[in-house]
mmCIF file with all atom_site columns, C-alpha atoms in Angstrom:
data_model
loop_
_atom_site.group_PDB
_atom_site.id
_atom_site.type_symbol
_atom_site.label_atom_id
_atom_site.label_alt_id
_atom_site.label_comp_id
_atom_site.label_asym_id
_atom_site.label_entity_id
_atom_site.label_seq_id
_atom_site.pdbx_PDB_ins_code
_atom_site.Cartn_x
_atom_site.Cartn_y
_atom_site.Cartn_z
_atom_site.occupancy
_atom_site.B_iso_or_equiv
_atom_site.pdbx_formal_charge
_atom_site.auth_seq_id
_atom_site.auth_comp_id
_atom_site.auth_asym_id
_atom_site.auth_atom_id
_atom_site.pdbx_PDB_model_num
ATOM 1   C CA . UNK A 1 1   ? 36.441 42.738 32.334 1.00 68.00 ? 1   UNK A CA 1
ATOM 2   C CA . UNK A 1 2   ? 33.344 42.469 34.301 1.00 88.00 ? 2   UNK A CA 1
ATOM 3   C CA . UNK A 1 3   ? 32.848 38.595 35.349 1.00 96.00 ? 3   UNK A CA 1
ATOM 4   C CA . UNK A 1 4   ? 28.956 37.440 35.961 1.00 98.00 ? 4   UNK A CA 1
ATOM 5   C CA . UNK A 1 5   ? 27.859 34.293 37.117 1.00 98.00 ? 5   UNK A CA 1
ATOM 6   C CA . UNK A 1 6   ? 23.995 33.058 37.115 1.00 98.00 ? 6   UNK A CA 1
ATOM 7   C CA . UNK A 1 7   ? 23.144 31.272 40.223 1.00 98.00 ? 7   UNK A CA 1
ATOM 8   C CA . UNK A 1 8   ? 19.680 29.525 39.251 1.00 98.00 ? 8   UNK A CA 1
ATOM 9   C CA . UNK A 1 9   ? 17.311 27.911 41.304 1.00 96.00 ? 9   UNK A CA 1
ATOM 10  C CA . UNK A 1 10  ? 13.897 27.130 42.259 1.00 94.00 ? 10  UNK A CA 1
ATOM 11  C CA . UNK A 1 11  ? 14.499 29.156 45.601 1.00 96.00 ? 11  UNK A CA 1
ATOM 12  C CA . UNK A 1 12  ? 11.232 27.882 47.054 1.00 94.00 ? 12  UNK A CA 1
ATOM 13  C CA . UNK A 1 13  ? 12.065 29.543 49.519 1.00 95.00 ? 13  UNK A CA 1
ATOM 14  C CA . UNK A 1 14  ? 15.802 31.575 49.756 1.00 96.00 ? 14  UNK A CA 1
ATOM 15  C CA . UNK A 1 15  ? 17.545 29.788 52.224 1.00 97.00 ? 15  UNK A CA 1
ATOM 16  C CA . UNK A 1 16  ? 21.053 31.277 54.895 1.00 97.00 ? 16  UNK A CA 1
ATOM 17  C CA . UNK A 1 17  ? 22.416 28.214 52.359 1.00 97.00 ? 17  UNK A CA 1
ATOM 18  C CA . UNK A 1 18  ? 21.552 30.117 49.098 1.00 97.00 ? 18  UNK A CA 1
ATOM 19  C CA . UNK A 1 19  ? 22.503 33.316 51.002 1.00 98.00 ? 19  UNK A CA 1
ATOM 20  C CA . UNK A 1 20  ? 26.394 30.958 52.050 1.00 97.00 ? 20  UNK A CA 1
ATOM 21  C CA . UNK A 1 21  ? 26.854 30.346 48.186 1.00 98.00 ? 21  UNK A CA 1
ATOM 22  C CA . UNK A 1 22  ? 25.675 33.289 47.044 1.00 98.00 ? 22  UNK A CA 1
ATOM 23  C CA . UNK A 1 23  ? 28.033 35.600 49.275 1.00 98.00 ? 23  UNK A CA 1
ATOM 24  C CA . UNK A 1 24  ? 31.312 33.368 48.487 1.00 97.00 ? 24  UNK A CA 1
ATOM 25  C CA . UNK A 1 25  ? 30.508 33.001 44.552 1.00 98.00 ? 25  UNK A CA 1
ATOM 26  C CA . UNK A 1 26  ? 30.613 37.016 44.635 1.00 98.00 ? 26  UNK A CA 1
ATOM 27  C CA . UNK A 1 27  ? 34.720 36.232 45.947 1.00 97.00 ? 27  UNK A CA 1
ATOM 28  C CA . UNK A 1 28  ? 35.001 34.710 42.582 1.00 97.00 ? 28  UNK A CA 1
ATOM 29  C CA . UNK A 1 29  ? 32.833 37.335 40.166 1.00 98.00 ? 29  UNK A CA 1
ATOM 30  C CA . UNK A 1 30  ? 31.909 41.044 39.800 1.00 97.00 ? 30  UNK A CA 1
ATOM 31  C CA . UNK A 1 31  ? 28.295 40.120 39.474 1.00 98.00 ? 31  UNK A CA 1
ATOM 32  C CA . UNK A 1 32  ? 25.674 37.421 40.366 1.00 98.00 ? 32  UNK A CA 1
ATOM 33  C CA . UNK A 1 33  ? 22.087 36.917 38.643 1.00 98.00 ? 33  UNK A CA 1
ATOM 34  C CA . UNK A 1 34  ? 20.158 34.890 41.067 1.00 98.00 ? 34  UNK A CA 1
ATOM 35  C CA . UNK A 1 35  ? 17.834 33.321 38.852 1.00 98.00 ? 35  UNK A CA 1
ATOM 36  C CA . UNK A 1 36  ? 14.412 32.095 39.721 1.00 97.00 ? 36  UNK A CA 1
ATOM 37  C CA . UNK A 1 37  ? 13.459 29.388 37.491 1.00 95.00 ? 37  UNK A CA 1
ATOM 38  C CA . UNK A 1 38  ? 9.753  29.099 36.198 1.00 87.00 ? 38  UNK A CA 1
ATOM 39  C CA . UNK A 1 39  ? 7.983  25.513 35.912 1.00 74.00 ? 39  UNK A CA 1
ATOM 40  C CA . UNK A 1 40  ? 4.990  25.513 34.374 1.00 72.00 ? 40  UNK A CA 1
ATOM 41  C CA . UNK A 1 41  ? 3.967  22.062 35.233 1.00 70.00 ? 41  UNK A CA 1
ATOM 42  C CA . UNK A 1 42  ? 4.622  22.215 38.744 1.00 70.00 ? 42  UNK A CA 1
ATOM 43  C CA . UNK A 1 43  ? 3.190  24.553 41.431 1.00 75.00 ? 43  UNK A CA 1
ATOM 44  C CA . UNK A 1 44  ? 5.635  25.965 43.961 1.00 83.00 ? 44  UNK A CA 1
ATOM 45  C CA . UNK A 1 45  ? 5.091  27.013 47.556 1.00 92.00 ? 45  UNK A CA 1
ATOM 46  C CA . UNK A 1 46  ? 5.574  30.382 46.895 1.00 93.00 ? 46  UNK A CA 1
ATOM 47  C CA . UNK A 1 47  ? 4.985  32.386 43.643 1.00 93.00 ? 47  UNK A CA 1
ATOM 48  C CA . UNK A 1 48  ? 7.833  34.086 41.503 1.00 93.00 ? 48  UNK A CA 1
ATOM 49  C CA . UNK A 1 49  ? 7.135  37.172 42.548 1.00 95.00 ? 49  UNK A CA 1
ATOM 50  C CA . UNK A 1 50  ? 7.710  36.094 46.083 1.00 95.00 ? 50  UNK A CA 1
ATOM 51  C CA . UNK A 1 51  ? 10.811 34.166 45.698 1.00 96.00 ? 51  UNK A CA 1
ATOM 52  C CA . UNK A 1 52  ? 12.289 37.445 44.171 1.00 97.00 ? 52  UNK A CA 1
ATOM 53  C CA . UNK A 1 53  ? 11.190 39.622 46.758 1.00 96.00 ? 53  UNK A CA 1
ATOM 54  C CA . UNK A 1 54  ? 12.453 37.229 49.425 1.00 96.00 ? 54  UNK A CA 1
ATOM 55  C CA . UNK A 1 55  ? 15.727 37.261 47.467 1.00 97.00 ? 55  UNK A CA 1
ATOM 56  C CA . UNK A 1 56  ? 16.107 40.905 47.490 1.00 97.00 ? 56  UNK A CA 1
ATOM 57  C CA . UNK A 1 57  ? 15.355 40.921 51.279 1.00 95.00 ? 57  UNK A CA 1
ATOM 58  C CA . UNK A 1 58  ? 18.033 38.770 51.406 1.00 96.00 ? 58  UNK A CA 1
ATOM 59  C CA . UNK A 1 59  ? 20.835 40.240 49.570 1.00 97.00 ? 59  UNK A CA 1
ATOM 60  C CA . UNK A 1 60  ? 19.876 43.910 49.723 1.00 95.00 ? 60  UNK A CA 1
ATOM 61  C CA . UNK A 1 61  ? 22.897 44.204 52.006 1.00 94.00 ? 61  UNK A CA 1
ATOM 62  C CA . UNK A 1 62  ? 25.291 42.740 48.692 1.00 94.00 ? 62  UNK A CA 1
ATOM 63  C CA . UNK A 1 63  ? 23.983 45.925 46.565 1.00 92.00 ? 63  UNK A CA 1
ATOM 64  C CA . UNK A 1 64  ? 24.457 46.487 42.793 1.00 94.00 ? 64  UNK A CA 1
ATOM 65  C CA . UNK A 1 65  ? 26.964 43.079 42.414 1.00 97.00 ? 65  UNK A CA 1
ATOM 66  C CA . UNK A 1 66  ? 23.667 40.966 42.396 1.00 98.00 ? 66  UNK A CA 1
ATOM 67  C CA . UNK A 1 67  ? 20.673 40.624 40.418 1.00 97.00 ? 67  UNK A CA 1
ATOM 68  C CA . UNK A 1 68  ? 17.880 38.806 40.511 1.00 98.00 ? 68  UNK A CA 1
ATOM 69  C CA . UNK A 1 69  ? 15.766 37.795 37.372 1.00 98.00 ? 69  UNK A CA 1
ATOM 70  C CA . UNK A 1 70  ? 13.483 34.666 36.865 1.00 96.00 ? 70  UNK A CA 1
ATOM 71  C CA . UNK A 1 71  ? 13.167 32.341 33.329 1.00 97.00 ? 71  UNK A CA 1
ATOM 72  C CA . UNK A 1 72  ? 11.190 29.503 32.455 1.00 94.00 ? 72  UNK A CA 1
ATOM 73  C CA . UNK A 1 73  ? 13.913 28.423 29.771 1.00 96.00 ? 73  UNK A CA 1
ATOM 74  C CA . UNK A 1 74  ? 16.780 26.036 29.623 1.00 96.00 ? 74  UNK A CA 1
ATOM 75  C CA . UNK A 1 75  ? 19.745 27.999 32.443 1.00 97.00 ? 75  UNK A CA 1
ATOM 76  C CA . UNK A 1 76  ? 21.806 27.861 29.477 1.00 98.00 ? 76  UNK A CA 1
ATOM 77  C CA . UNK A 1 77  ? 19.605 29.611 27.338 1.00 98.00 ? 77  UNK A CA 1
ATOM 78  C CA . UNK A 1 78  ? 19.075 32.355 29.726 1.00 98.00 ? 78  UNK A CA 1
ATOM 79  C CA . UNK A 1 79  ? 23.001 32.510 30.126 1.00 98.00 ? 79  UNK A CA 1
ATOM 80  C CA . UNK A 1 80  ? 23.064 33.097 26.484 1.00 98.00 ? 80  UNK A CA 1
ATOM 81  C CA . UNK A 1 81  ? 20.646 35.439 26.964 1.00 98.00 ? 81  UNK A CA 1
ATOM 82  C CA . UNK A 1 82  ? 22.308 37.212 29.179 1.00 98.00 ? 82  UNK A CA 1
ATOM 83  C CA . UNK A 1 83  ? 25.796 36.410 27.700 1.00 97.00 ? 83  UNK A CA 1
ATOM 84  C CA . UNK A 1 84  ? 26.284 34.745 30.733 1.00 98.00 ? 84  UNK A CA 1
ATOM 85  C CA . UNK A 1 85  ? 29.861 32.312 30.532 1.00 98.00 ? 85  UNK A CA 1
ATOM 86  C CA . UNK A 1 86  ? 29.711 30.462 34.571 1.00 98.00 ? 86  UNK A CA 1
ATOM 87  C CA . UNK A 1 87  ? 26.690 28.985 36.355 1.00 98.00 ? 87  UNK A CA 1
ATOM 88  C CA . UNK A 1 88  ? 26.993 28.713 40.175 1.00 98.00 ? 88  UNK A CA 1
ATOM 89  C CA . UNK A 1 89  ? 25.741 25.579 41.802 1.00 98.00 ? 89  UNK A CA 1
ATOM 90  C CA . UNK A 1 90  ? 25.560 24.738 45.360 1.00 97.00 ? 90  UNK A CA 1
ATOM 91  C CA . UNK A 1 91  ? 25.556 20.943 47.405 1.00 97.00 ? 91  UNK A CA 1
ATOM 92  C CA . UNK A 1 92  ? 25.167 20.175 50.546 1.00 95.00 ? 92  UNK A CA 1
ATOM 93  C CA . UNK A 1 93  ? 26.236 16.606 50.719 1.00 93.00 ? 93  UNK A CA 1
ATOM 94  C CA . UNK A 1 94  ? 27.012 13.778 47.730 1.00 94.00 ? 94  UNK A CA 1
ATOM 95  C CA . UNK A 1 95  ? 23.774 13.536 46.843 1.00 93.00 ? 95  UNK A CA 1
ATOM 96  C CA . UNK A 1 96  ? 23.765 16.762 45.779 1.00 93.00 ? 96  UNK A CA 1
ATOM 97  C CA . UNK A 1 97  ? 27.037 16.478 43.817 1.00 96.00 ? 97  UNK A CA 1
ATOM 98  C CA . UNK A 1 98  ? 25.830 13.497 41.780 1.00 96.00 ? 98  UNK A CA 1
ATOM 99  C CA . UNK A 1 99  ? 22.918 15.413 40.921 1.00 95.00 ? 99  UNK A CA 1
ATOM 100 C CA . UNK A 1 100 ? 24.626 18.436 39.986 1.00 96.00 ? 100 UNK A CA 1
ATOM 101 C CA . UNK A 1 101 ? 27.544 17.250 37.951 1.00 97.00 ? 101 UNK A CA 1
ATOM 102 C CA . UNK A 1 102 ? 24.995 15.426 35.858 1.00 97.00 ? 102 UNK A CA 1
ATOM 103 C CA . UNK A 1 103 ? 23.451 18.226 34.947 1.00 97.00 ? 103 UNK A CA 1
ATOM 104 C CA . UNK A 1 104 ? 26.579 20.412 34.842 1.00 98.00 ? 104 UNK A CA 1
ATOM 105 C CA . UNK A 1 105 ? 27.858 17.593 32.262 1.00 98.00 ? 105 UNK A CA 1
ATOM 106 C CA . UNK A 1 106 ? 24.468 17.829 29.699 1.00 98.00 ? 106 UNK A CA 1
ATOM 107 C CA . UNK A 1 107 ? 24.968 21.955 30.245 1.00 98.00 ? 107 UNK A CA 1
ATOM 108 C CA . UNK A 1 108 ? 28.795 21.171 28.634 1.00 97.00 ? 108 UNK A CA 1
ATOM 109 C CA . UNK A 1 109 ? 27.280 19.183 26.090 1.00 98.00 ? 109 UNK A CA 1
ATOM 110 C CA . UNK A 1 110 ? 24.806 21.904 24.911 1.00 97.00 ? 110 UNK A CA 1
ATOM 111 C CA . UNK A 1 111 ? 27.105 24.667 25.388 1.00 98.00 ? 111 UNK A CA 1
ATOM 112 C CA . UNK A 1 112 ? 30.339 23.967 25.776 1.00 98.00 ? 112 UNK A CA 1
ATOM 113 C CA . UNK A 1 113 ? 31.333 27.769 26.378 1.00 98.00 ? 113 UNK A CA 1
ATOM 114 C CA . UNK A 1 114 ? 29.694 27.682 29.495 1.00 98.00 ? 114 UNK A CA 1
ATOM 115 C CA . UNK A 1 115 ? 31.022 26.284 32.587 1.00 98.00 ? 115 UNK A CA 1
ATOM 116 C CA . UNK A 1 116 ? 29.640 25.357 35.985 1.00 98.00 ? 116 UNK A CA 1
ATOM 117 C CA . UNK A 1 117 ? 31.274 25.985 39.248 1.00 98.00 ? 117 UNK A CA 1
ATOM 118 C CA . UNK A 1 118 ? 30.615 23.647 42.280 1.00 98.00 ? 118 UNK A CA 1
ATOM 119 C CA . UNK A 1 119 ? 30.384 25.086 46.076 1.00 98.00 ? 119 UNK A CA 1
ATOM 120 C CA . UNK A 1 120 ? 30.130 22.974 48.796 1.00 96.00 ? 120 UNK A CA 1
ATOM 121 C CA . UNK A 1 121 ? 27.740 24.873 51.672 1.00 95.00 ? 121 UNK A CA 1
ATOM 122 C CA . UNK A 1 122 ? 29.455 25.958 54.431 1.00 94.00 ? 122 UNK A CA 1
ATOM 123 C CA . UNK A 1 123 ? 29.340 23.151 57.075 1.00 94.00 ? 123 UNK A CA 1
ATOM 124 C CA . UNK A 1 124 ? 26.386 25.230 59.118 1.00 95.00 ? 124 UNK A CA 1
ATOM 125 C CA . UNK A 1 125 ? 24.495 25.803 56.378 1.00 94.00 ? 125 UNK A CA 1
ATOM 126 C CA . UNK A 1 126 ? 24.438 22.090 55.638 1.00 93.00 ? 126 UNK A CA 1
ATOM 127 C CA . UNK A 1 127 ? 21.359 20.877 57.024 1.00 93.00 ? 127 UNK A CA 1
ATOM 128 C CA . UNK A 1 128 ? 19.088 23.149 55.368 1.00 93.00 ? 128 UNK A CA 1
ATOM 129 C CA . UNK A 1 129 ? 16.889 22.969 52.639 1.00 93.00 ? 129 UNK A CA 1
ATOM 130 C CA . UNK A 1 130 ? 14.026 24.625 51.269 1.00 93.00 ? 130 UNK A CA 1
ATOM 131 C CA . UNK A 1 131 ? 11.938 21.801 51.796 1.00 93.00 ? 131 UNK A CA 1
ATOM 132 C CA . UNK A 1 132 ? 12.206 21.552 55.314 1.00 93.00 ? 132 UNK A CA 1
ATOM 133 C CA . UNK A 1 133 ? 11.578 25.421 55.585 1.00 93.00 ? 133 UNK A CA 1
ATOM 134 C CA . UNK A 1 134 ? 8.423  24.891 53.305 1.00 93.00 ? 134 UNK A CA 1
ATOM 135 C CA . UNK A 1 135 ? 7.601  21.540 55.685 1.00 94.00 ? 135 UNK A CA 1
ATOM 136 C CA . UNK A 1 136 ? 8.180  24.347 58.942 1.00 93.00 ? 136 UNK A CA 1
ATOM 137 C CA . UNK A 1 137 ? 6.118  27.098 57.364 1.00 92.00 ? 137 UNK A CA 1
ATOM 138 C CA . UNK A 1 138 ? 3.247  24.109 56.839 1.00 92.00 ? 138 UNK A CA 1
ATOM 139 C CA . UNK A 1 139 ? 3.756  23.217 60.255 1.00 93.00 ? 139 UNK A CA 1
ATOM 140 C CA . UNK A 1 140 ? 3.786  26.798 61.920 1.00 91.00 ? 140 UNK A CA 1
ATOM 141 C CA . UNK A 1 141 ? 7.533  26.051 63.136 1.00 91.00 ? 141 UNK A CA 1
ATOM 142 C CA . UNK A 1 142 ? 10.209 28.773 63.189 1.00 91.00 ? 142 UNK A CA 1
ATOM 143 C CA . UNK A 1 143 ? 11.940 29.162 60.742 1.00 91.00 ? 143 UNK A CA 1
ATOM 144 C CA . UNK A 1 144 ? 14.773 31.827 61.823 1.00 90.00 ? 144 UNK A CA 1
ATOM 145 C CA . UNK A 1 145 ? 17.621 29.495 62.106 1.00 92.00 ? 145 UNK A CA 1
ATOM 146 C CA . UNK A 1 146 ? 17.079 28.745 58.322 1.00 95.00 ? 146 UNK A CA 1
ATOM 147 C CA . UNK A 1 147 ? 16.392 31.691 56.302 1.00 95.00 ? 147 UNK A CA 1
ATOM 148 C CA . UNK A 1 148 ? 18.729 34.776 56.043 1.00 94.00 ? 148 UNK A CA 1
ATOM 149 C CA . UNK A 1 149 ? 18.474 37.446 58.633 1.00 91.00 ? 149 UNK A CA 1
ATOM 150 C CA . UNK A 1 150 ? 15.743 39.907 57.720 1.00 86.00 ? 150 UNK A CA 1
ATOM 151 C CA . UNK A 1 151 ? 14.019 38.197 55.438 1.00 91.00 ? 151 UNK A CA 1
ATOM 152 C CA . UNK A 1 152 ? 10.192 38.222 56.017 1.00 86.00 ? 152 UNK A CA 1
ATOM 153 C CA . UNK A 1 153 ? 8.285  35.736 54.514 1.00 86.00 ? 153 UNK A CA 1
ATOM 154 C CA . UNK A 1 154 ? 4.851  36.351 52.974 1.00 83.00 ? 154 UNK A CA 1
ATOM 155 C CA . UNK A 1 155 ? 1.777  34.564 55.127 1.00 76.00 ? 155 UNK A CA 1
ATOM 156 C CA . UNK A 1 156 ? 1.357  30.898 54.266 1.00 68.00 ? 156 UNK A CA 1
ATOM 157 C CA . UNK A 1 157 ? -2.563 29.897 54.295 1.00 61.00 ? 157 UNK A CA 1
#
């Protein structure tokens, strides 16, 4: 039986810590659908296009085991969609957990056939977020230490 997980996300941008989760959920499944989530009201830094392209820089090494798609749904609609039975969350510190185990508990209560997995970061990975890459990119810094090796971002105006 082939096991998928959907690892969803705003990804604005793909950070070496969504690359960390990413590479030690695939331990655990066959597959991973990196999904790019889609909100209308709210304007990211990048576009979806770009997220996804920066995602398959990213994980080109991983091959066929991961997929990206993006959705502008509920994540557990687009699991059902995709028949989709584990979502793949990663925290960096408490914060983080409280945050995600709240939503992981109103995912249970709408679908109770789908369950969430936790992943702590790896402890090097821990300090990085996409916000501070976005606040680097704004800021002309360098961003290397914080986004996986290879990636190229697109120019920021």
């Amino acid at each position: 039986m082939n096991t998928i997980a959907l690892f969803p996300g705003s990804f604005d941008p793909f950070t070496a810590g969504h690359l960390n989760i990413l590479r030690r959920s695939l331990t655990m499944f066959d597959e991973v659908v990196v999904a790019v989530g889609v909100n209308q009201d709210k304007r990211g830094f990048f576009t979806s296009e770009q997220k996804m392209d920066i995602i398959r820089q990213a994980t080109a090494a991983l091959g066929d085991r991961v997929r990206v798609v993006s959705y502008d749904c509920l994540t557990i609609d687009i699991c059902r969609q995709l028949g989709i039975r584990h979502i793949v969350r990663g925290i960096r510190n408490m914060m983080d957990f409280d945050n995600e185990k709240a939503i992981a508990d109103a995912n249970r209560r709408l679908a109770p056939e789908i369950e969430t997995i936790i992943i702590p970061t790896a402890q090097e990975f821990a300090h990085i977020s996409s916000s501070a890459v976005r606040d680097l990119l704004r800021h002309r810094g360098d961003t290397r230490e914080f986004l996986p090796e290879g990636v190229v971002l697109p120019e920021v105006s």
